[in-house]
CSV table of C-alpha atoms in Angstrom, one decimal:
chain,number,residue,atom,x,y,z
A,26,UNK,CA,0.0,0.0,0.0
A,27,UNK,CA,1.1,3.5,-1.0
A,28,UNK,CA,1.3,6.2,1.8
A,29,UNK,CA,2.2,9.6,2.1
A,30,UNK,CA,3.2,11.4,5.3
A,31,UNK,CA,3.6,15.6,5.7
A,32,UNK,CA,4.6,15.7,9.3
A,33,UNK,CA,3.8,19.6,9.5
A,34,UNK,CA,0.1,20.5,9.5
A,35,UNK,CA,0.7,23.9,9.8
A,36,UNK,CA,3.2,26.6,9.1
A,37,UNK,CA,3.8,30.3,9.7
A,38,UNK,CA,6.2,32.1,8.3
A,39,UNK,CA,6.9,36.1,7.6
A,40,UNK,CA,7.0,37.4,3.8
A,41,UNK,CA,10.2,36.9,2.5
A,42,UNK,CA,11.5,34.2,4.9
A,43,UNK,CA,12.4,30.5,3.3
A,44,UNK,CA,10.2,27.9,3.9
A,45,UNK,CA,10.7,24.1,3.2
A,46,UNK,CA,7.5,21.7,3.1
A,47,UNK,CA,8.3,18.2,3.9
A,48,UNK,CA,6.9,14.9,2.3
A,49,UNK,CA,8.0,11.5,3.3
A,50,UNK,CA,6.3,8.5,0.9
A,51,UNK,CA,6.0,5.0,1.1
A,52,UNK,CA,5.9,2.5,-1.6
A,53,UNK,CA,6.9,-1.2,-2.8
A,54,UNK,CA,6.8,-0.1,-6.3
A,55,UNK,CA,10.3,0.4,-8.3
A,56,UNK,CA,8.3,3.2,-10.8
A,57,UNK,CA,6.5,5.6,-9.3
A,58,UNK,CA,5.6,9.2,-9.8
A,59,UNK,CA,5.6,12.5,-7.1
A,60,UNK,CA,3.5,15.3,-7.3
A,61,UNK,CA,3.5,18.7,-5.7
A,62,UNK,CA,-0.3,20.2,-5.6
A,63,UNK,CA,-1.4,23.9,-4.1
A,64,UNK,CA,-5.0,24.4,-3.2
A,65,UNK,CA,-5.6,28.1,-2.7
A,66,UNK,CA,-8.5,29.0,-0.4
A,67,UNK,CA,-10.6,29.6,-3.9
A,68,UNK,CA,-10.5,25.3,-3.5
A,69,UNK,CA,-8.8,24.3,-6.5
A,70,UNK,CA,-5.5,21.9,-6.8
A,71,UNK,CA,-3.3,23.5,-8.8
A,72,UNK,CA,-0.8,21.3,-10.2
A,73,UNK,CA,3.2,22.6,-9.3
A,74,UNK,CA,5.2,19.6,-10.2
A,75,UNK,CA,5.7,15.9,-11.3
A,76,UNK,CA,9.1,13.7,-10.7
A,77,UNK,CA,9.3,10.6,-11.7
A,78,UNK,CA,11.4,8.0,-9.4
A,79,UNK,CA,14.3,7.2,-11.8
A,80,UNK,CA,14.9,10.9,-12.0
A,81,UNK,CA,16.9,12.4,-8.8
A,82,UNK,CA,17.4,15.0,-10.3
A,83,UNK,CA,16.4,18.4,-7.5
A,84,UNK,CA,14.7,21.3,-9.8
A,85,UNK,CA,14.1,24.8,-9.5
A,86,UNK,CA,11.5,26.9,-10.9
A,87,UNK,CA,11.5,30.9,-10.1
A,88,UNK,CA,11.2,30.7,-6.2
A,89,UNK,CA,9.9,26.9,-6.0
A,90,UNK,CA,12.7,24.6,-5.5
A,91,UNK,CA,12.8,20.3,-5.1
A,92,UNK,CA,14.3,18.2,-3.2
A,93,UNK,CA,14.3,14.5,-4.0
A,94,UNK,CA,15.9,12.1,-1.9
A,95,UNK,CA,14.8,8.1,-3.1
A,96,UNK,CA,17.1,7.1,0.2
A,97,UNK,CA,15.1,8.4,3.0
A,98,UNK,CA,11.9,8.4,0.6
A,99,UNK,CA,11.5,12.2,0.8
A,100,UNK,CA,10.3,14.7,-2.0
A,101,UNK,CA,10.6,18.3,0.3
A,102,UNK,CA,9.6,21.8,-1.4
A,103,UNK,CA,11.1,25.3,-0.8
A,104,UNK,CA,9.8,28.5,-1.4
A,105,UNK,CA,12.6,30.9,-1.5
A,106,UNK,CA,11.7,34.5,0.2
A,107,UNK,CA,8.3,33.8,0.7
A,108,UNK,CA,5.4,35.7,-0.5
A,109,UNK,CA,1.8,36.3,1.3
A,110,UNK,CA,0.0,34.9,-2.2
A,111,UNK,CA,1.5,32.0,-1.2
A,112,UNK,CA,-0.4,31.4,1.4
A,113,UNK,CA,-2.6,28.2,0.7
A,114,UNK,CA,-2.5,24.1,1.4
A,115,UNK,CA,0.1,22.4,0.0
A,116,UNK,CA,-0.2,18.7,-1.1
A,117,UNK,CA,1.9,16.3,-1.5
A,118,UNK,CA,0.9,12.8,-3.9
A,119,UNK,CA,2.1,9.6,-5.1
A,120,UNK,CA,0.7,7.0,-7.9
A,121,UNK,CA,2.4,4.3,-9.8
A,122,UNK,CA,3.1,3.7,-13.2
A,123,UNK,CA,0.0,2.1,-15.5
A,124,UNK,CA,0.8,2.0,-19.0
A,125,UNK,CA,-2.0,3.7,-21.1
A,126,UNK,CA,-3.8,4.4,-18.3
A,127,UNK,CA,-4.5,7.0,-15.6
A,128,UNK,CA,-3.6,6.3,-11.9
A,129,UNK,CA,-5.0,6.9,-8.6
A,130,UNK,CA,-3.1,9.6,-6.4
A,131,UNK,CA,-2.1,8.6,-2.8
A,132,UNK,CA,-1.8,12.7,-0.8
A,133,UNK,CA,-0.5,13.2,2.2
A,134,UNK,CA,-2.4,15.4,5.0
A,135,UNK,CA,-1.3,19.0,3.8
A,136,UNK,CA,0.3,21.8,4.9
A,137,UNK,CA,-1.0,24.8,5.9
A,138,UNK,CA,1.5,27.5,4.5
A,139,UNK,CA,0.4,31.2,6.6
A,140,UNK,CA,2.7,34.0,5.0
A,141,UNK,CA,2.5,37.1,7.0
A,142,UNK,CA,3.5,40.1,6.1
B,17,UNK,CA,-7.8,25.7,-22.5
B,18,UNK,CA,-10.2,25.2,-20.4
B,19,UNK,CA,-10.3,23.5,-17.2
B,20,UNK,CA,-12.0,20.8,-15.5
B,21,UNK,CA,-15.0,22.2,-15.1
B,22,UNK,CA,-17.3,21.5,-12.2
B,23,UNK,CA,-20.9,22.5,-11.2
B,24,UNK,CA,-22.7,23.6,-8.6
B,25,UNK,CA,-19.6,25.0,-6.5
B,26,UNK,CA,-21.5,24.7,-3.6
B,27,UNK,CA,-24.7,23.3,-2.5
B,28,UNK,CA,-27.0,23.0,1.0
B,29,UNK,CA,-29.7,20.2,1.4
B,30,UNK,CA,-31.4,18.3,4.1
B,31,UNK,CA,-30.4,14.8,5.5
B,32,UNK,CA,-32.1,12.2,3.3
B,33,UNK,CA,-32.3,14.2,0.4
B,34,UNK,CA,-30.8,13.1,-3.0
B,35,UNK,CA,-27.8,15.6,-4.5
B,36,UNK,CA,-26.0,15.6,-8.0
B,37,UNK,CA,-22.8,16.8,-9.1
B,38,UNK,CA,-21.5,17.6,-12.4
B,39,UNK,CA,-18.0,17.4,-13.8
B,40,UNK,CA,-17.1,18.5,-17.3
B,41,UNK,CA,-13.0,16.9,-17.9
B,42,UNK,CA,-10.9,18.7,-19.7
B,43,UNK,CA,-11.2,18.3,-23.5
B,44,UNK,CA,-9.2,15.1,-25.1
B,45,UNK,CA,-8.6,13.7,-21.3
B,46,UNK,CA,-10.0,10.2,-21.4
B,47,UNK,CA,-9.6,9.7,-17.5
B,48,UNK,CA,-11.5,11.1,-15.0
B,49,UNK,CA,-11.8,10.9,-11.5
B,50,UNK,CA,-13.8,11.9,-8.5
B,51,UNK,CA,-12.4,12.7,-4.6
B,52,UNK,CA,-13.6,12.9,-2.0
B,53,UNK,CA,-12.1,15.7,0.2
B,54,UNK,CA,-12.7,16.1,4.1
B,55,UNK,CA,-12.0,19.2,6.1
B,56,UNK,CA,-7.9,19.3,6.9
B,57,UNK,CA,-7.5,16.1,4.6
B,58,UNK,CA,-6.0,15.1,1.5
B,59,UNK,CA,-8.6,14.4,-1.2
B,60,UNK,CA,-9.5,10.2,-1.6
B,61,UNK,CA,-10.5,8.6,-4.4
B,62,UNK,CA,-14.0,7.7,-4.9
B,63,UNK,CA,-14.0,6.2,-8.7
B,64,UNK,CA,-12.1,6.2,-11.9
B,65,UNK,CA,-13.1,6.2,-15.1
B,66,UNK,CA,-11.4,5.2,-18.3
B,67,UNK,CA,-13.7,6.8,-21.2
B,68,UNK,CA,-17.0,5.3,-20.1
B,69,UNK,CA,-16.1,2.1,-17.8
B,70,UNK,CA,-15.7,2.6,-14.4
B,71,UNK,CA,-12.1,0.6,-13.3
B,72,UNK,CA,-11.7,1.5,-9.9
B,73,UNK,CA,-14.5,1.9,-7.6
B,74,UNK,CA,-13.5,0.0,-4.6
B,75,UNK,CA,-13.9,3.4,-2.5
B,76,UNK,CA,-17.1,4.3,-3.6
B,77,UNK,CA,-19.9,3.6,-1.3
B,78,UNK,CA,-22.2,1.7,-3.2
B,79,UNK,CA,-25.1,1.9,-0.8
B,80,UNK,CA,-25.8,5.6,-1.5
B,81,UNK,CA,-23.3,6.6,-4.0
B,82,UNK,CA,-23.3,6.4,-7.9
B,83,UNK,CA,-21.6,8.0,-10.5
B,84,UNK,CA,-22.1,7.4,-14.6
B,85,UNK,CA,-19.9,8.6,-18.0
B,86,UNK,CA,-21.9,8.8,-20.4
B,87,UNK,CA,-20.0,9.4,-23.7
B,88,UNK,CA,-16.8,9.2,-22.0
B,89,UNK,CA,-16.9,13.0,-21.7
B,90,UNK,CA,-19.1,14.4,-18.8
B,91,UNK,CA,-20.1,12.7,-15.4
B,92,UNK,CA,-22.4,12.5,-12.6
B,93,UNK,CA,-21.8,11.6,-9.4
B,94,UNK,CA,-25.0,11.5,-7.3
B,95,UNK,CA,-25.7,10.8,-3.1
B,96,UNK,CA,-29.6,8.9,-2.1
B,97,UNK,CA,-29.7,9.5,0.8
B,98,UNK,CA,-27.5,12.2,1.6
B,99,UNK,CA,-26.4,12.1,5.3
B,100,UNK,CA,-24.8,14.4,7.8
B,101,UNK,CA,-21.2,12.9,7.2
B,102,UNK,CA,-21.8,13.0,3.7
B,103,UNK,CA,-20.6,16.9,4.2
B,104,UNK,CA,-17.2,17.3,2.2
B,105,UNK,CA,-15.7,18.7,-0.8
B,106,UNK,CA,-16.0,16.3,-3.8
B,107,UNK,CA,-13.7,17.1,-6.6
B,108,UNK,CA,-13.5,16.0,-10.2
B,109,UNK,CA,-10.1,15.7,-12.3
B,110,UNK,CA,-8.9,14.7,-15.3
B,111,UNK,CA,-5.8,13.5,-17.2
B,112,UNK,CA,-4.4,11.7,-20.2
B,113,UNK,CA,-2.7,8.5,-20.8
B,114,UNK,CA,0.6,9.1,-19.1
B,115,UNK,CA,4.0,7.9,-20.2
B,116,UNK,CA,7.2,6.0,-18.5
B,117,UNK,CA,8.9,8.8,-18.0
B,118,UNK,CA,6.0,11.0,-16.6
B,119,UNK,CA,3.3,9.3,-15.6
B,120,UNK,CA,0.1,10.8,-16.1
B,121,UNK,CA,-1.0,14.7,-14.4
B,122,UNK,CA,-4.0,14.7,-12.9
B,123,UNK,CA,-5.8,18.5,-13.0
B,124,UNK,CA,-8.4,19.0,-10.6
B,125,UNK,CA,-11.7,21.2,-10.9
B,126,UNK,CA,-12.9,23.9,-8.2
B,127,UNK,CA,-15.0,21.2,-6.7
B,128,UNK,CA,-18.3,21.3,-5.1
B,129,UNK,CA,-18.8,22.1,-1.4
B,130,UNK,CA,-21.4,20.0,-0.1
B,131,UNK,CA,-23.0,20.6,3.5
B,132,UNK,CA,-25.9,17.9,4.9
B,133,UNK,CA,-27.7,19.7,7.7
């Protein structure tokens, strides 16, 4: 069975601090995939980022940063000087692979991000 | 491009009465899905759908719930009875046939917010 764990339910942080969201997975699957989700107050998941498990490779986009560690089973996410608008859940989500075919998504509990300013 | 559309965005009934929700995919996206979202949770997956047929239902409660794809394009996913606990956010998303190297994305709708008094 899949599971996903974010240890921090809530977080408060002042505008342009760093913040780092964790995510810790758990899988017996050799392919799987990671997402990254935001869900604004509005209600909607808005889609951030895929990784695939082959692909260690960390990433950065504009503030957003990713850390992927298959070793201690941990995809964490950064937000470099933070900014109020990102103030939302965040959502972290695991599926496996199914050629051709869609996949149900495994998310953790979420993380309440509270940027002040 | 549009997005997953979903309709009402919220609605109020009574305990025991029936409910229907709409979800409109996004266009070309042959998989679609409904969650089930509690307060301070990570959404659940209710049902799957692969154009018309229904391949993963195991979380949907059968009693009370249905759902139906007609055309492989929109869906319904209906409550008879409707009880109290019944009160969540039930999202709809959507996604294409994913590959090896990145999976399939998932993109969710606004949901609907429903409350059972």
């Amino acid at each position: 069975a899949q599971k996903v764990t974010q240890a921090q339910t809530e977080i408060s942080v002042v505008e342009k601090e760093d913040v780092t969201l964790d995510c810790v997975y758990e899988t017996r699957d050799t392919t799987y995939y990671l997402f990254w989700y935001k869900q604004p107050p509005s209600g909607e998941l808005v889609f951030l980022i895929r990784r695939n498990s082959f692909d260690e490779q960390n990433e950065i986009s504009g503030r957003y940063s990713w850390n992927f560690q298959k070793s201690t089973s941990s995809f964490n996410f950064t937000i470099t000087a933070s900014q109020v608008v990102d103030s939302a859940v965040y959502f972290c989500a695991l599926s496996d692979f199914d050629n051709n075919a869609g996949n149900m998504l495994t998310f953790g509990g979420g993380t309440r991000l509270m940027v002040k300013p | 491009e549009a997005g997953v559309v979903q309709s009402p965005r919220y609605k109020i009934i009574e305990k025991k009465q029936p409910v229907a929700f709409w979800c409109n995919p996004i266009s070309g996206h042959n998989t679609l899905y409904w969650y089930l979202q509690n307060l301070g949770q990570g959404p659940e997956l209710l049902i799957r759908y692969e154009n018309e047929e229904a391949v993963d239902d195991s979380q949907l409660p059968k009693d009370r719930f249905s759902a139906e794809r007609l055309k492989g394009v929109d869906s319904t996913l209906k409550i008879q009875p409707a009880e109290l606990g019944d009160s969540a956010v039930y999202l709809c998303a959507s996604s294409t046939p994913g590959d090896y190297q990145f999976g399939d994305t998932q993109y969710f709708g606004p949901g609907t917010r429903l409350t059972v008094l």
